[in-house]
mmCIF file of C-alpha atoms and ligand atoms in Angstrom:
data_model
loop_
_atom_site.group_PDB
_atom_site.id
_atom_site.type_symbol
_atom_site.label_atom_id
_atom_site.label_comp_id
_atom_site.label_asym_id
_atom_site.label_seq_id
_atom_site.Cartn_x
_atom_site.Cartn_y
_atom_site.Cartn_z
ATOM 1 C CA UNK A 1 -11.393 -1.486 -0.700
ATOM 2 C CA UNK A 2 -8.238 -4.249 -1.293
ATOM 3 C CA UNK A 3 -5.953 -4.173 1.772
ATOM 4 C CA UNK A 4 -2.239 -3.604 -0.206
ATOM 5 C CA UNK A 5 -1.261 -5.328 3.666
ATOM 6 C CA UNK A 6 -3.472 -8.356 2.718
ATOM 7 C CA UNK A 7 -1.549 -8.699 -0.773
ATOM 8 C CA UNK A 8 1.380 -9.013 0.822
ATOM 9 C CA UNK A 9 1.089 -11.225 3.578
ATOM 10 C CA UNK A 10 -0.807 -13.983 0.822
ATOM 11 C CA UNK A 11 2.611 -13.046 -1.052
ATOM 12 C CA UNK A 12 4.754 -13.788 1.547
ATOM 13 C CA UNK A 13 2.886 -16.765 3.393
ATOM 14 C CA UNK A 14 3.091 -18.261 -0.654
ATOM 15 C CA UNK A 15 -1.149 -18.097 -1.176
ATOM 16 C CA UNK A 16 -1.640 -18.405 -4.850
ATOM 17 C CA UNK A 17 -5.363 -18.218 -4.097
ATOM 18 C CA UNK A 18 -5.590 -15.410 -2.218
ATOM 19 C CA UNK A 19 -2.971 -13.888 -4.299
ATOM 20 C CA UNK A 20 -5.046 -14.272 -7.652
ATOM 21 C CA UNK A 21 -8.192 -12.613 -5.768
ATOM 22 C CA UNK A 22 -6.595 -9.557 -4.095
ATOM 23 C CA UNK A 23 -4.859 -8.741 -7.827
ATOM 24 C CA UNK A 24 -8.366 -8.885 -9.106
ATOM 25 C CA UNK A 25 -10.327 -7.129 -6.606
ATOM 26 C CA UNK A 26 -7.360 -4.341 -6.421
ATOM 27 C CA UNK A 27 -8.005 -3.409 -10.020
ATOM 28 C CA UNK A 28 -11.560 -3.665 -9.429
ATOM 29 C CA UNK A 29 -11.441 -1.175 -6.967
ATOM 30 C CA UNK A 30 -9.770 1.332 -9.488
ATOM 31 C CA UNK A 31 -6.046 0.756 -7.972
ATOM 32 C CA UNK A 32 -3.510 1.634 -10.371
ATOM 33 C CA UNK A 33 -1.725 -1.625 -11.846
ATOM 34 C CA UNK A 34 1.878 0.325 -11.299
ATOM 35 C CA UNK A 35 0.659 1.068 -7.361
ATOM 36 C CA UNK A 36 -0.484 -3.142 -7.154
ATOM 37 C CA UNK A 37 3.232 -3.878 -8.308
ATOM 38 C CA UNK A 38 5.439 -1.593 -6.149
ATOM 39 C CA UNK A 39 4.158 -1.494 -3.295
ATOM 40 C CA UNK A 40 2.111 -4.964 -2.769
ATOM 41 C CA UNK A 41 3.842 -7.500 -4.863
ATOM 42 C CA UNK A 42 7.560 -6.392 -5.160
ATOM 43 C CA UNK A 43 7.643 -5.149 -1.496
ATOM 44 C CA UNK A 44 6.453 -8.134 -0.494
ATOM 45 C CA UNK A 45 9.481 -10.079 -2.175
ATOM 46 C CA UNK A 46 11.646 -7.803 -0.645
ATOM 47 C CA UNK A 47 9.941 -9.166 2.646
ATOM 48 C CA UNK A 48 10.496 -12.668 1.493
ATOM 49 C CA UNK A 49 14.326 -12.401 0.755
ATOM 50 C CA UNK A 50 14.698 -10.391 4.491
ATOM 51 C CA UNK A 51 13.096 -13.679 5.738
ATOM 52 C CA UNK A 52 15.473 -15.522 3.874
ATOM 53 C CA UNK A 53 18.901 -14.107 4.887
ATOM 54 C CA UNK A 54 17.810 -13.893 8.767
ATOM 55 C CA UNK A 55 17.391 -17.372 8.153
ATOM 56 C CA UNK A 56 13.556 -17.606 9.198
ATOM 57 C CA UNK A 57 12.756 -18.564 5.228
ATOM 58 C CA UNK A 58 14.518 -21.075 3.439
ATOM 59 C CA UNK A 59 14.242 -21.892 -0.410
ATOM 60 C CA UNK A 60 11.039 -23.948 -0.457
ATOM 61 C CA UNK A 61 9.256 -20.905 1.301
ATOM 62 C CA UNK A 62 10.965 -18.529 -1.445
ATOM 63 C CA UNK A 63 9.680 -20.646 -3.968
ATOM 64 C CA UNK A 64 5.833 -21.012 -3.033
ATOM 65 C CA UNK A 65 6.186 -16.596 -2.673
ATOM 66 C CA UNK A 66 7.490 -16.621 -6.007
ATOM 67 C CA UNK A 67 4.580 -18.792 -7.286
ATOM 68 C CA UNK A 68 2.381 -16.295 -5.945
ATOM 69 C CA UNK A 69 3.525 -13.535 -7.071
ATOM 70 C CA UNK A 70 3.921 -15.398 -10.535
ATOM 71 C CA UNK A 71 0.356 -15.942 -10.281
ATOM 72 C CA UNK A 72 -0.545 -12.628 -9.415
ATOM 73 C CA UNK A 73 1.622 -11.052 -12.250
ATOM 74 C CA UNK A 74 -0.101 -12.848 -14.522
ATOM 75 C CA UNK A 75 -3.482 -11.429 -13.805
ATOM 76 C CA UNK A 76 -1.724 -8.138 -13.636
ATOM 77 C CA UNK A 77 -0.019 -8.657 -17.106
ATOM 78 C CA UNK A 78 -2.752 -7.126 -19.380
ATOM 79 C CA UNK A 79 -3.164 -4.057 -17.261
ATOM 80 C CA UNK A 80 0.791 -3.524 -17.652
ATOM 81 C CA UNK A 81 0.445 -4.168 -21.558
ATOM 82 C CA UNK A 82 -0.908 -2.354 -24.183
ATOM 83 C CA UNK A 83 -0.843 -4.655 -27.301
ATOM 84 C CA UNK A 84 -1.197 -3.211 -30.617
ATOM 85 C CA UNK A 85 1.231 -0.481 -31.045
ATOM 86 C CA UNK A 86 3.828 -0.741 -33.892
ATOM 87 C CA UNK A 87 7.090 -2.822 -32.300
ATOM 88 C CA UNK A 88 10.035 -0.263 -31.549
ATOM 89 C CA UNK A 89 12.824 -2.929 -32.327
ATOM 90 C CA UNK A 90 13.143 -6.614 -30.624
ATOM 91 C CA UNK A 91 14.850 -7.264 -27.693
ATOM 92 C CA UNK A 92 16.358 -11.011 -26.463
ATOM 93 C CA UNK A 93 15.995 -10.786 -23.083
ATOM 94 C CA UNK A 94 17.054 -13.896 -20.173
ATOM 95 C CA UNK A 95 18.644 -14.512 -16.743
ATOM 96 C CA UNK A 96 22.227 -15.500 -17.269
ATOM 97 C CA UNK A 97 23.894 -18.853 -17.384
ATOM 98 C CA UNK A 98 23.255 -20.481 -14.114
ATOM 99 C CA UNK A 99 20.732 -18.046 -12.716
ATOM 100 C CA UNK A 100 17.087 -19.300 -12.007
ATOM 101 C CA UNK A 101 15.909 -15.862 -10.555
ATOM 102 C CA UNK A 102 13.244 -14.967 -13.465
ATOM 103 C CA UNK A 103 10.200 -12.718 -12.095
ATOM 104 C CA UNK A 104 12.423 -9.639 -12.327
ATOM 105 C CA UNK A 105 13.150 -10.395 -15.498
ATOM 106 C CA UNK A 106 9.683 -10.943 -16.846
ATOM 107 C CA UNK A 107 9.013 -8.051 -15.444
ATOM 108 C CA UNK A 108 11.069 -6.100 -17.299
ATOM 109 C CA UNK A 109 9.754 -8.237 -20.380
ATOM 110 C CA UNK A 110 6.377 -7.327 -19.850
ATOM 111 C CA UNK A 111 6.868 -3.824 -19.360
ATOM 112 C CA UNK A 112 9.371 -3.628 -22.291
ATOM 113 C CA UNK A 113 6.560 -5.401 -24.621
ATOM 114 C CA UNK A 114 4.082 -2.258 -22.762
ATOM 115 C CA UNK A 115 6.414 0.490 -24.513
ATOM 116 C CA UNK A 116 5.810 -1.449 -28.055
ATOM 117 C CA UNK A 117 9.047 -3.571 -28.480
ATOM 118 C CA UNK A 118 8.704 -7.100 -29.584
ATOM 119 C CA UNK A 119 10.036 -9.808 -26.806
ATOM 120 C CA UNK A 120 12.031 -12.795 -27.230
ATOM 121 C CA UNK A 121 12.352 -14.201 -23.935
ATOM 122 C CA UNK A 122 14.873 -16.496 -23.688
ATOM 123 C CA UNK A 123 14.176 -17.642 -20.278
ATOM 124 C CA UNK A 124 16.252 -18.260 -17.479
ATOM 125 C CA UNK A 125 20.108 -20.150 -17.489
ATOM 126 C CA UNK A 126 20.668 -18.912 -20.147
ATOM 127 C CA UNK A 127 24.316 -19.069 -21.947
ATOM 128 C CA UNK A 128 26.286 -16.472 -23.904
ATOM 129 C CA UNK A 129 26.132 -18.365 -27.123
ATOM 130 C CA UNK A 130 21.581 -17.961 -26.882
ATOM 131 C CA UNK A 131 22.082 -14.492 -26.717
ATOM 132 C CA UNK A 132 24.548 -14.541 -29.731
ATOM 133 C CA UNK A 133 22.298 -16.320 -31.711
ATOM 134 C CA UNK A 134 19.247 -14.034 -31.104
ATOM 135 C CA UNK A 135 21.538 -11.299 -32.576
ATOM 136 C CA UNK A 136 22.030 -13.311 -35.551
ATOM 137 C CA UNK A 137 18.048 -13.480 -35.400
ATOM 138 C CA UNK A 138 16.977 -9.996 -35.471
ATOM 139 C CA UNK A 139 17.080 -8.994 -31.985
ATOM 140 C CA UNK A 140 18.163 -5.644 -31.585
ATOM 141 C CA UNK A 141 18.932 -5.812 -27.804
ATOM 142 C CA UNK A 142 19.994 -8.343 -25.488
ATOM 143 C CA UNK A 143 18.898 -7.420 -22.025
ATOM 144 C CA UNK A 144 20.274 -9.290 -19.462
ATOM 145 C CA UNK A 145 19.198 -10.140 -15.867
ATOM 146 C CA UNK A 146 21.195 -11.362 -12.754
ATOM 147 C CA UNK A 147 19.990 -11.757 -9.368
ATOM 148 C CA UNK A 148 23.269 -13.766 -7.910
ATOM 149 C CA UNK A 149 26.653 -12.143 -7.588
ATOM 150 C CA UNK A 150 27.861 -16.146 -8.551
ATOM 151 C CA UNK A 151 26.129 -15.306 -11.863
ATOM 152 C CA UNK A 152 27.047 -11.408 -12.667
ATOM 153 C CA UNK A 153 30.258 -12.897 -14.190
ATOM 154 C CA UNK A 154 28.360 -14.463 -17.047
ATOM 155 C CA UNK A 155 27.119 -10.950 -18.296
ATOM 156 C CA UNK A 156 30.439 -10.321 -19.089
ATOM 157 C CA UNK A 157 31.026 -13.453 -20.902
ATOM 158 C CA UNK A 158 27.921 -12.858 -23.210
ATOM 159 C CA UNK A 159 29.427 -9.864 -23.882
ATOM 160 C CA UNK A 160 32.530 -11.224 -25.259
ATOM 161 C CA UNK A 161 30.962 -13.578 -26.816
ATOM 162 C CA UNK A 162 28.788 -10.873 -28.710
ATOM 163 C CA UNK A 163 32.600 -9.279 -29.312
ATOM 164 C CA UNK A 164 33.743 -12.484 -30.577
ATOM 165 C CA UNK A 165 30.903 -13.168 -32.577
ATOM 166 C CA UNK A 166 31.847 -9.814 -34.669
ATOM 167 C CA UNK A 167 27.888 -8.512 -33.525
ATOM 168 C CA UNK A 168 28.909 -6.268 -30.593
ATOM 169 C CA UNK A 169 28.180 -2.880 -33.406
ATOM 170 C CA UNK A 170 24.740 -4.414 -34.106
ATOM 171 C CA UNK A 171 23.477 -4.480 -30.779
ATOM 172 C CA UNK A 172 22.512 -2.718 -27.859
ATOM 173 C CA UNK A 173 23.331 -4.636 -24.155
ATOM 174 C CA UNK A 174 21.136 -3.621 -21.388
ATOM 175 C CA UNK A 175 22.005 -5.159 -17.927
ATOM 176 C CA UNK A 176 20.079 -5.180 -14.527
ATOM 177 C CA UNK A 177 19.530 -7.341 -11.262
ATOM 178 C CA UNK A 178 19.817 -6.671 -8.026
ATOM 179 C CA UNK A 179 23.445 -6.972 -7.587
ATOM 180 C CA UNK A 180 24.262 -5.164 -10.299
ATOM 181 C CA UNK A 181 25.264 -1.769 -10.642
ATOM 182 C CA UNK A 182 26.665 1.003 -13.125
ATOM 183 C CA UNK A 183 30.160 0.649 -12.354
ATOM 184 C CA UNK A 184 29.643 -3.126 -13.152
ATOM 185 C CA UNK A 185 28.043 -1.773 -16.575
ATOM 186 C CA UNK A 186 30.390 0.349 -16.953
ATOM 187 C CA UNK A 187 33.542 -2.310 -16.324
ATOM 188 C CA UNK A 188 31.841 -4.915 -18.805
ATOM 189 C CA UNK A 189 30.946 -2.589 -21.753
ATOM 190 C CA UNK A 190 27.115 -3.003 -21.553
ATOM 191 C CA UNK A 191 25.437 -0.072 -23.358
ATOM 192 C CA UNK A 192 23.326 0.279 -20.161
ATOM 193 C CA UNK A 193 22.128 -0.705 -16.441
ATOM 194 C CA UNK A 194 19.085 -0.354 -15.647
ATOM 195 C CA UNK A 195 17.973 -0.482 -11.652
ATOM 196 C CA UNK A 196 13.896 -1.602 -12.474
ATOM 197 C CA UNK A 197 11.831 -2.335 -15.270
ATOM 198 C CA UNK A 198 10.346 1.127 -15.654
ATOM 199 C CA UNK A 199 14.578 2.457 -16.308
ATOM 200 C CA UNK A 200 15.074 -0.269 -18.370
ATOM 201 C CA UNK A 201 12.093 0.926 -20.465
ATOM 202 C CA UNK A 202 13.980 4.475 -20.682
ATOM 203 C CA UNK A 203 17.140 3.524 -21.683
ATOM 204 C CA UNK A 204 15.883 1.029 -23.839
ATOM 205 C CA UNK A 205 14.293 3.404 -26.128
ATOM 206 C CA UNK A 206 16.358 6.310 -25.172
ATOM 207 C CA UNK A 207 19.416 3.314 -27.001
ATOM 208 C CA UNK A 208 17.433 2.518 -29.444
ATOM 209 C CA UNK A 209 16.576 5.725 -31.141
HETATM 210 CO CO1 B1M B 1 17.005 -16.439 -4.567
HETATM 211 N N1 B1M B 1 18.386 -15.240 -3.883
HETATM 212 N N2 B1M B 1 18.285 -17.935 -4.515
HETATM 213 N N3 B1M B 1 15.494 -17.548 -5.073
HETATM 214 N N4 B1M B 1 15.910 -14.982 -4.204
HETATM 215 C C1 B1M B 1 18.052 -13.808 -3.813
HETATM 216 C C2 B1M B 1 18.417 -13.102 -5.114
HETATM 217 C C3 B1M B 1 18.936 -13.320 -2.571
HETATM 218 C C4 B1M B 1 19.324 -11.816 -2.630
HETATM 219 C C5 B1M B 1 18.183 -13.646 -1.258
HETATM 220 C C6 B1M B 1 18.915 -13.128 -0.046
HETATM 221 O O1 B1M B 1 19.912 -13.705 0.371
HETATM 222 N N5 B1M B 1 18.444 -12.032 0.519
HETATM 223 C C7 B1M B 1 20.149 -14.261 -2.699
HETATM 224 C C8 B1M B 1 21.311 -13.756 -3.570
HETATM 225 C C9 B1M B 1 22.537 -13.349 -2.770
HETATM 226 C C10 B1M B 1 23.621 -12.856 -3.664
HETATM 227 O O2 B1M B 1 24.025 -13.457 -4.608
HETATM 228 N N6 B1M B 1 24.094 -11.685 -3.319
HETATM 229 C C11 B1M B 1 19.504 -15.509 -3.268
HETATM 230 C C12 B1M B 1 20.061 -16.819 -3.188
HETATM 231 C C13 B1M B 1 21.332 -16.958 -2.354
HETATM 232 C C14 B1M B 1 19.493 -17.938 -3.848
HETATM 233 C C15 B1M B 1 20.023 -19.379 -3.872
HETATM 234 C C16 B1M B 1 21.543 -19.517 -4.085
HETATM 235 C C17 B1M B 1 19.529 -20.058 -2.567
HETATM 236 C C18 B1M B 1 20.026 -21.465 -2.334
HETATM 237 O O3 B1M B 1 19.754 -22.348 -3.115
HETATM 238 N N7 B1M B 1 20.750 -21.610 -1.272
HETATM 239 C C19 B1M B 1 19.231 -20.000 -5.070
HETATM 240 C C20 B1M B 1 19.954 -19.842 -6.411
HETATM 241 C C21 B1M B 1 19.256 -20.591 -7.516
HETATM 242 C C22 B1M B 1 19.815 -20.191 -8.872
HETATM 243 O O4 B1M B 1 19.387 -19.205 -9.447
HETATM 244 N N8 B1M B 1 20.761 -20.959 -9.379
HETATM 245 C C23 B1M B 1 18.009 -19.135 -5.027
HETATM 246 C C24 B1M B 1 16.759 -19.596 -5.443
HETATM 247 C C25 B1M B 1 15.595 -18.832 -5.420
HETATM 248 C C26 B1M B 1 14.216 -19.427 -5.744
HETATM 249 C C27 B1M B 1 14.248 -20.395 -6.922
HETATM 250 C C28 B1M B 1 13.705 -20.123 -4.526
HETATM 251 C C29 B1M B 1 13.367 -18.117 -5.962
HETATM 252 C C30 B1M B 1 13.284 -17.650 -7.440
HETATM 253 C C31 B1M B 1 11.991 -18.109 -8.115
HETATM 254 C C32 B1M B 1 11.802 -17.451 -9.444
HETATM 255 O O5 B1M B 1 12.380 -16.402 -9.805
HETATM 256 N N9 B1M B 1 10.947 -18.093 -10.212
HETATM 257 C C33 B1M B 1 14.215 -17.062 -5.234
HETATM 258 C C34 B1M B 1 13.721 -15.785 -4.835
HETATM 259 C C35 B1M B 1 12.244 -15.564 -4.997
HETATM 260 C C36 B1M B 1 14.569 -14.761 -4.325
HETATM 261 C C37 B1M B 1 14.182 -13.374 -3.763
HETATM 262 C C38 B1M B 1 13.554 -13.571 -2.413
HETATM 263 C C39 B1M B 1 13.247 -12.515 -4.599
HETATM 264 C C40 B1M B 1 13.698 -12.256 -6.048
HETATM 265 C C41 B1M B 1 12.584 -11.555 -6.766
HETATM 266 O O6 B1M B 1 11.843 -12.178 -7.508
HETATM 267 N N10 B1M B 1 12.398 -10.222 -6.500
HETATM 268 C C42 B1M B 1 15.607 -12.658 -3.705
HETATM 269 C C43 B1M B 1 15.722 -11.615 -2.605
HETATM 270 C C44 B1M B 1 15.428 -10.230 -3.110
HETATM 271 O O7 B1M B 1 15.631 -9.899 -4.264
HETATM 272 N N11 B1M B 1 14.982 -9.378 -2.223
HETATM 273 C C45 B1M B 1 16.549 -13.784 -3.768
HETATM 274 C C46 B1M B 1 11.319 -9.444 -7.069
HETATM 275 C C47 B1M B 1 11.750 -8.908 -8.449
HETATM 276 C C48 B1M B 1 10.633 -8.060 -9.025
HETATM 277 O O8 B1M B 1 12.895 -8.094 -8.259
HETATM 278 O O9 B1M B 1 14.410 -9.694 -9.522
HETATM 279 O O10 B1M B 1 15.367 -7.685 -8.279
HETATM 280 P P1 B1M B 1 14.260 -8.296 -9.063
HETATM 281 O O11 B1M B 1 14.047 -7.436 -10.377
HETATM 282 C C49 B1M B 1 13.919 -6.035 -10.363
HETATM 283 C C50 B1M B 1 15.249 -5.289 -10.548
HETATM 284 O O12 B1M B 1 16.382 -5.985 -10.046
HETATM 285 C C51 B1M B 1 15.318 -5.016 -12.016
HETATM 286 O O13 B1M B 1 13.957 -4.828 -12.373
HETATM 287 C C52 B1M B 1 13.110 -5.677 -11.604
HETATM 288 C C53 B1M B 1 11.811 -4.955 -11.353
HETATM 289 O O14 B1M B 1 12.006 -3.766 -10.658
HETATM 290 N N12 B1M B 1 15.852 -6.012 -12.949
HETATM 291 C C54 B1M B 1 16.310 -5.606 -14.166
HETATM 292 C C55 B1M B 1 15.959 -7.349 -12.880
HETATM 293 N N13 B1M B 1 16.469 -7.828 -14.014
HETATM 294 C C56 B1M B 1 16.686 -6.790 -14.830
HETATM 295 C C57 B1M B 1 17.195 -6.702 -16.130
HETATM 296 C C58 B1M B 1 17.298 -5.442 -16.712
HETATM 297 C C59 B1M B 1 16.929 -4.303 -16.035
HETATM 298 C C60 B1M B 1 16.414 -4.362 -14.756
HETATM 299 O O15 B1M B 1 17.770 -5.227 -17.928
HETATM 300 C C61 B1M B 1 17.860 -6.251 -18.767
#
């Protein structure tokens, strides 16, 4: 039986290797894929970025964990989603302008594209005027991510630029991230915050219908 302790120390110490292999011989053992993702892979991020601000880890140590859990997610990715079903509306989803932070993001992409909505991920820095012009073609929702407080600013420029652009009635603005909260949401005129991916699946189509 796959040691959930042993996926996330090879998370932590940055083992892509070891990484790839626990993933697959967790789901061979019957683990759920939900159980592999809370409480091996993003528990042992959480891990990484206590390291990080007690000043034992610095950024090239975040960075190999991140590959690792990158590669990880990627084995996990199929388990997570179910192709097929009929898209529920398209969502333009990206880390703000200046913010590299993405695996929380995908995340939320990959479980979003799980629920049945079609994904255009935008990627990471990502300015206002992207997010504007994914409006203009066809996305429903603009789902934003921010991991740095530096950034969280730059949600409320895309959505004045969605204002300005005369699109704010045609879309839907979902916004999460670590440092973000409701009251944020609430002070920027986003439709929504969502605190993980599973919420953002909720009030997604909860918005959306
Ligand atoms: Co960065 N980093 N980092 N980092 N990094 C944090 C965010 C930090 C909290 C670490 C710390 O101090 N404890 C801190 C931010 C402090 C702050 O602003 N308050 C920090 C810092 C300071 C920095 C740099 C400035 C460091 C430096 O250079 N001195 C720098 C900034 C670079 C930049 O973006 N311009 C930096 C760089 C990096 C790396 C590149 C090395 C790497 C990112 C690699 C990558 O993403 N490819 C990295 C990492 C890995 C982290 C930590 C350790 C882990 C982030 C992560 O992936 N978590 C992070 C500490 C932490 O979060 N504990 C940290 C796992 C992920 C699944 O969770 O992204 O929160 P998360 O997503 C969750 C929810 O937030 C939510 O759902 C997800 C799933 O549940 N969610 C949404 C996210 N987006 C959503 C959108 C939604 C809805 C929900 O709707 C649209």
């Amino acid at each position: 039986m796959t040691d959930l302790e042993d996926l996330r120390q090879s998370i932590i110490e940055g083992d892509m290797k070891s990484t790839t292999s626990l993933v697959e011989s967790a789901l061979a053992d019957g683990l759920e894929p939900g159980t592999i993702l809370n409480d091996g892979m993003i528990a042992a991020m959480t891990e990484v970025g206590r390291r990080f601000e007690e000043g034992e880890y610095f950024v090239p140590e975040m960075l190999i964990a991140a590959r690792a859990m990158q590669a990880g997610l990627k084995i996990l990715k199929p388990k997570l989603v179910d192709s097929g079903t009929k898209p529920l509306g398209t969502v333009a989803i990206g880390t703000v302008k200046g913010d590299l932070h993405d695996i929380g993001k995908s995340l939320v992409a990959m479980m979003l594209e799980g629920a049945g909505f079609e994904i255009m991920d935008l990627g990471v820095d990502v300015p206002p005027e992207k997010f504007v012009e994914a409006i203009r073609g066809g996305a429903q929702v603009i789902a934003m991510s921010a991991l740095l407080t530096t950034t969280m600013p730059n949600m409320r420029a895309t959505v004045e630029a969605v204002k300005q652009a005369g699109l704010r009635d045609q879309s839907v603005i979902v916004i999460g991230g670590a440092p973000v909260t409701q009251a944020y949401a609430n002070e920027i005129g986003a439709d929504a915050y969502a605190p993980d991916a599973s919420a953002a699946v909720r009030v997604t189509r909860s918005l959306i219908s």
